[in-house]
Amino acid sequence: MDPESGFYQNQVKKETWKQVLVLAYQSLGVVYGDLSTSPLYVYKSAFAEDIRHSESNDEIFGVLSFVFWTLTLIPLLKYVFIVLRADDNGEGGTFALYSLLCRHAKVNSLPNCQIADEELSEYKKDVVGGGPTQTGLGSWLKSILEKHRVLQKFLLVLALIGTCMVIGDGVLTPALSVFSAVSGLELSMSHEHHKYVEVPVACLILIGLFALQHFGTHRVGFLFAPIVVTWLFCISAIGLYNIIHWNPHVYKALSPYYMYKFMKKTQSGGWMSLGGILLCITGSEAMFADLGHFSQLSIKIAFSFVVYPSLILAYMGQAAYLSKHHVIASEYRIGFYVSVPEKLRWPVLGIAILAAVVGSQAIITGTFSIIKQCHALGCFPRVKIVHTSSKIHGQIYIPEINWTLMILCLAVTIGFRDTKRMGNASGLAVITVMLVTTCLMSLVMVLCWHKSVLLALAFVLFFGTIEALYFSASLIKFLEGAWVPVALAFIFMIAMYVWHYGTLKKYEFDVQNKVSINWLLSLGPSLGIVRVRGVGLIHTELVSGIPAIFSHFVTNLPAFHQVLVFLCIKSVPVPHVKPEERFLVGRIGPKEYRLYRCIVRYGYHDFHKDDLEFERDLVCSLAEFIRAENTKVNGLKDELEKDYDEKMTVVGTPSTHADGIKVCEDLEHGDVDLPGTSGVKEIRSPVNTPKKRVRFLLPESPKIEDGAREELQDLMEARDAGMAYIMGHAHVRAKQGSSWLKKLVINLGYDFLRRNSRAPTYPLSVPHASTLEVGMIYHV
């Protein structure tokens, strides 16, 4: 099954209640694994501070009150009722918000955007809640953002900070979750022995977790939801038992008055303990980040009716137990397991470890996903992206990132060896991502939803104040573990911004040094050289004009191919591009030149084909363009690019045109009758080849003119002779007179990343024997 067509069929299909409930069940395993394991370490982290306990239970009830209201205000009110509505055509996450802002206010960081991209169906779609006109203050804010490059860069940096903290969370969450689950071994071992067992066991589990990533989550995905459901049932049932058995009046702690009493009594110690309480919402961002795999309604139902009540019961049960066991509460180091009845501790320990693995899996997969988004939008060095499922959309595996995360995760586990410092580190990463989401959401409200600036300001002040309080409590523990996400984010941030800056400067050099069409026309139809058989694909990032590598190539080689295609494969700031809008094809120069431009557009979540299927789609799109140029069939749209007066036509993949041109390849000579080809005509290649014959299957009507038929025959002959791939190999250097900072960024930073990242990849198999690299030095 084609992942593209399958995805769009699923998008069009209207959800029934049965489908919504099935998705809600599945989301428990993918989205809520991390959030559901937070009871393992929240109370332990909160009481890790120097908080004295009294018989009045004020401290225990105060922590419970903070946990209850934090869970209610942030995941339930902020995410479920507000943030989930800000989806980018069904996709969520930090970069989805940034993508929305890029389209509604022209602050896009991608340099090769075109007016034609704004005609994409997903590009023009507004989010819910939008009005037809912009308010006065909203219009002023939009114009300010579009005029000032500094503000645009700040917006990009803000999105990158959120992204880097998500990557940091991908390092810290598996370490914290698995180590907290394994810490239950303390109950059956002496203090001298368990510390020698916990770390090795946690490391072995983590190594196994990362080693299984290349199989893809779809191989073991069916296990995820039952594990999390079993875990939620366990913690809620144990919590209910503890409430009834130990302290039925614990519900009184849900009053916000206990928060006031807690802060008044504990003062600075209570404020610092907020960094531990914050961990109760670890994983909440996954509700928004993994939105593309499910639906808004399914995620809302799963959280509101299953996850939220289970977590509240679990935290109330722990508080009820601790309120009657003050000796344990005063030396609370063991965590969740002390409140579990003794007979159930070993089974619960096993379920907890499985749930921690599931929660870790979710954040690792989310890290892969957000890095793919950054990679598509030119903000991350080239990495190998492997699609682990041809049927399930969005499941990917990135080897380099996987092993980097594993090494960092093991280093954190071995280096810290306790949940207190791991919790400090994870808490800062989590709250930073939430603060970034709050800031971007306020802009989405004004620029995309066209809401009042006062409403957006109220949103920022209310949720931003709560998150800023937790952020300050986490930041104060900088030396006690919170430095880890800051250091990781700083390293990734520098790498991402240097890569983005170098890529932008490289593109600007291409634009400034592109060859004029007048120069091309002066060469004549033969381009001043011998035209040999075959198709030459010249890869370029330019969407208009002739790249400098072409003139460099022509002046150094005596021959060129009979059909030349300037191929640009680019990303656009939408999650998906429909197959019928994939190709943008145009002609360069007169028809006898046989020069074409083909722009292939992908969204940041699209599946890139990596086999010969793309090559066939490319040839078919050129043939469809030739046929449609005169006949204007299939409702193809034309887009005019003003720079070079090139007429670009939107052409879909062959699967989107039932009556379109098809490519047929026969491995042997002789006529082959193909099923379903009655009423079509053939254009065959006149070249005799012993192994393969290529032909076009054309619809009977409308009739094709002789000129177009001759051009199609030339294309078929060239395709039959083979395809050559001409790629530019750029050496980027800072030009003379540049500042020392620019030389450092370009000559050292960008050059180091370019040499140590993957070679440029294209969604087709490029045989080495047919590849030619044209080297050039770019002085930027």
Tab-separated table of N, CA and C in Angstrom, residues 1 21 77 117 146 148 220 265 337 343 392-393 398 432 489 632 698-699 705 724 746:
chain	number	residue	atom	x	y	z
A	1	MET	N	0.841	-1.203	0.000
A	1	MET	CA	0.000	0.000	0.000
A	1	MET	C	0.872	1.247	0.000
A	21	LEU	N	-13.172	5.671	19.714
A	21	LEU	CA	-12.862	4.912	20.930
A	21	LEU	C	-11.667	3.986	20.723
A	77	LEU	N	-6.815	21.717	31.292
A	77	LEU	CA	-7.351	22.987	30.794
A	77	LEU	C	-6.542	23.524	29.615
A	117	ASP	N	3.371	27.778	-3.757
A	117	ASP	CA	3.201	26.965	-2.548
A	117	ASP	C	1.987	27.405	-1.744
A	146	GLU	N	6.616	40.825	10.167
A	146	GLU	CA	7.039	40.681	8.774
A	146	GLU	C	8.111	41.692	8.395
A	148	HIS	N	10.528	43.110	10.575
A	148	HIS	CA	11.771	43.048	11.346
A	148	HIS	C	12.362	41.642	11.319
A	220	VAL	N	5.870	-3.957	17.896
A	220	VAL	CA	5.473	-4.257	19.274
A	220	VAL	C	4.378	-3.320	19.761
A	265	LYS	N	4.086	27.438	55.409
A	265	LYS	CA	4.794	26.672	56.424
A	265	LYS	C	6.213	26.313	55.991
A	337	TYR	N	6.586	2.656	45.750
A	337	TYR	CA	6.366	1.263	46.139
A	337	TYR	C	6.013	1.064	47.612
A	343	LYS	N	2.029	-7.853	49.263
A	343	LYS	CA	1.811	-9.019	48.410
A	343	LYS	C	1.808	-8.656	46.919
A	392	ILE	N	1.763	2.283	8.315
A	392	ILE	CA	1.426	3.197	9.408
A	392	ILE	C	2.207	4.484	9.218
A	393	HIS	N	1.489	5.567	9.061
A	393	HIS	CA	2.100	6.852	8.748
A	393	HIS	C	2.924	7.383	9.906
A	398	ILE	N	15.851	6.909	13.198
A	398	ILE	CA	17.039	7.654	12.789
A	398	ILE	C	18.231	7.053	13.525
A	432	THR	N	10.361	24.057	30.203
A	432	THR	CA	10.825	24.956	29.145
A	432	THR	C	10.020	24.745	27.863
A	489	ALA	N	20.707	21.217	25.351
A	489	ALA	CA	19.989	22.144	24.479
A	489	ALA	C	20.954	23.131	23.829
A	632	LYS	N	-4.588	21.136	-22.066
A	632	LYS	CA	-5.133	21.607	-20.782
A	632	LYS	C	-6.155	20.616	-20.216
A	698	LEU	N	-0.907	5.988	-23.665
A	698	LEU	CA	-1.629	7.250	-23.741
A	698	LEU	C	-3.124	7.002	-23.842
A	699	PRO	N	-3.939	7.855	-23.248
A	699	PRO	CA	-5.389	7.733	-23.428
A	699	PRO	C	-5.777	8.052	-24.864
A	705	GLU	N	-1.139	16.538	-30.447
A	705	GLU	CA	-0.578	17.137	-31.662
A	705	GLU	C	0.743	16.478	-32.024
A	724	ALA	N	21.110	10.068	-16.040
A	724	ALA	CA	22.341	10.459	-15.355
A	724	ALA	C	21.992	11.508	-14.306
A	746	ILE	N	31.126	29.511	9.581
A	746	ILE	CA	31.117	28.882	8.254
A	746	ILE	C	32.304	27.934	8.068
